[in-house]
Amino acid sequence: MENPIIDFLYLICIILFVIGLKRLSHPDTAKKGNIIAGIGMGLAILVTIFYPIENEANNYLWIAAGLVLGGVIGYVAAMKVKMTAMPEMVSLFNGLGGACSMLIAIVEFYNLPTGTNMMSTQVLTIIFALFIGSIAFTGSIVAWGKLDGFFRDSLVLPAPQIINLIMLLLVIGLSGYIMMQPDINFMLALILLAVCLTYGVTFVMPIGGGDMPVVISLLNSFTGIAAAGAGLIYGNQVMIVGGITVGAAGTILTVLMCNAMNRSLFNVVIGGFGGGGKSGGSDREQVAKEATVSDTAIQLKYSNKVIIVPGYGLAVAQAQHACHDLEKALEAEGVDVKYAIHPVAGRMPGHMNVLLAEADVPYPKLLELEDANEQLPSTDMVLVIGANDVVNPAAKEDTSSPIYGMPILDVEKAKTVIVLKRSMRPGYAGIENPLFFGEKTKMLFGDAKDSLGKLKSEIANA
Amino acid sequence: MESIIQFITANIGMLYILVFAIFLGMEVISKVPTVLHTPLMSGANAISGVVVIGAIILIRNADPGNYILLITGMIGIALATINVIGGFAVTDRMLQMFKKKKK
């Protein structure tokens, strides 16, 4: 690896990664940024495949097989996935990256020559990559399962904090024990691997589905750090810088997302919506008012200003196109229609933006939290489509509520609120929403896509 | 203690790289509109698939008769390549839609 041309080409790869990331953070340049980062990756792979090494046991056939297999699966999965299932997909991809770091670490441990000094930075690096990589792997798989509905939040272990503390101590203790051995003990490394994989599961399992965006972002930074750890094993600059940059970026993104919910990262990881008590007394039997399609359609038609609040329900019902159709029908009647996007609506930050963009909703129609809250008092009607926790006034009023303190969209300030929902079931955080029983609120039950379609045809007929 | 000092002296260049890479990552990301959080997360995720390079190095240095190593390495390459190709393709798909409606 002392080849100066190789080192220089790797430097170019790193520059491409950084420029790519930078461009990805601006709307105008994002698409190019993604391509630039992709070119950087392609170059890094080519350089790694073709740099001259001494013993030349290149095994190119195996490399090609891996690349082709992974490339085809990855490409097909990316093309076939629905826009609504994007968060799950990202989580799954992320887990596979972690799995690769894990495999490298375990193989490199296996490869250590007999008589290796176990108390060395080399062994420590391998254990580190093994630990982070396996947590990222199983953690992402659990996060994927939670988003996909495979694991429900009810699957909570007793006293998760204590279990996780024990797991962490076990990992540290076992790692120390491995390093104190006189020689390589591969069996111990396999036990460590099993413990780390289990820790990934117990780490993510108690965290509520509502917090999955934060968890995925956190695990994404873990994968970056794991890649950097694997890079340290080989002293490979591209892996180290690329991995660490992504790790830092993921951490910042995670913190940004926590800020949007007015919670600390510690609180998300330790507390967890799902694990905490289901507060919000259901002692008072309240009845929600039900709206009919024709009433709602007429009200909408004669409004001056309508704000639509989309949530995960919109994604589930695949109703983004129906929603855009309704918006166009209303605009044709001279109604001013806007969308209010809560930063954590959906299952990922920006989830709603991606979804509405797919349905060709014009960019200026999307209002961010603060702008939306400024405009809500002058709004005639609010249509809440499959959103729940992000419009829950308990976040402002009820100090005992688990989401207390999270900034919400003040939809109650509008003249009328219509909530499109399948049933009265609570949202992902599992808490009652007093909004549904508010004086100005009416519920329009049913599948969102269906209801929106009916509303549109009623507006055309009325 | 001795070994820690030795390690720092030997790897001081690497430590500089680590520290600056952390700052770089934080600076690059700190000014992003929420709209782009999902594509950015996805793009960053694709870059973290850079670990594929490690798996390639692993296989290139492996003894051609060592099938455990070759098979594990190939699986590693395949998994990381799914992460890379899938990540970039998904990001591109998401951004494609932004482009269309932006004009």
mmCIF file of C-alpha atoms in Angstrom, chain A residues 108-120 122-123 127 174-189:
data_model
loop_
_atom_site.group_PDB
_atom_site.id
_atom_site.type_symbol
_atom_site.label_atom_id
_atom_site.label_comp_id
_atom_site.label_asym_id
_atom_site.label_seq_id
_atom_site.Cartn_x
_atom_site.Cartn_y
_atom_site.Cartn_z
ATOM 1 C CA GLU A 108 -9.644 -11.049 10.782
ATOM 2 C CA PHE A 109 -9.750 -12.370 14.325
ATOM 3 C CA TYR A 110 -9.691 -15.898 12.938
ATOM 4 C CA ASN A 111 -6.748 -14.909 10.729
ATOM 5 C CA LEU A 112 -4.576 -13.582 13.544
ATOM 6 C CA PRO A 113 -1.311 -15.548 13.531
ATOM 7 C CA THR A 114 -0.711 -17.737 16.571
ATOM 8 C CA GLY A 115 1.292 -15.999 19.212
ATOM 9 C CA THR A 116 -0.261 -12.596 18.502
ATOM 10 C CA ASN A 117 -0.014 -10.213 21.422
ATOM 11 C CA MET A 118 -3.664 -10.078 22.475
ATOM 12 C CA MET A 119 -3.168 -6.904 24.484
ATOM 13 C CA SER A 120 -2.647 -4.834 21.334
ATOM 14 C CA GLN A 122 -4.834 -4.482 16.593
ATOM 15 C CA VAL A 123 -7.006 -6.840 18.650
ATOM 16 C CA ILE A 127 -13.200 -6.250 18.783
ATOM 17 C CA LEU A 174 -15.744 -10.431 27.690
ATOM 18 C CA SER A 175 -13.644 -8.158 25.452
ATOM 19 C CA GLY A 176 -11.241 -7.540 28.324
ATOM 20 C CA TYR A 177 -11.072 -11.267 29.018
ATOM 21 C CA ILE A 178 -10.274 -12.044 25.371
ATOM 22 C CA MET A 179 -7.453 -9.512 25.399
ATOM 23 C CA MET A 180 -6.033 -10.948 28.603
ATOM 24 C CA GLN A 181 -5.723 -14.435 27.128
ATOM 25 C CA PRO A 182 -2.177 -15.607 26.388
ATOM 26 C CA ASP A 183 -3.147 -16.563 22.848
ATOM 27 C CA ILE A 184 -6.002 -16.348 20.351
ATOM 28 C CA ASN A 185 -9.181 -17.953 21.558
ATOM 29 C CA PHE A 186 -11.591 -18.075 18.627
ATOM 30 C CA MET A 187 -14.325 -19.711 20.697
ATOM 31 C CA LEU A 188 -14.410 -16.696 23.002
ATOM 32 C CA ALA A 189 -14.651 -14.396 19.992
#
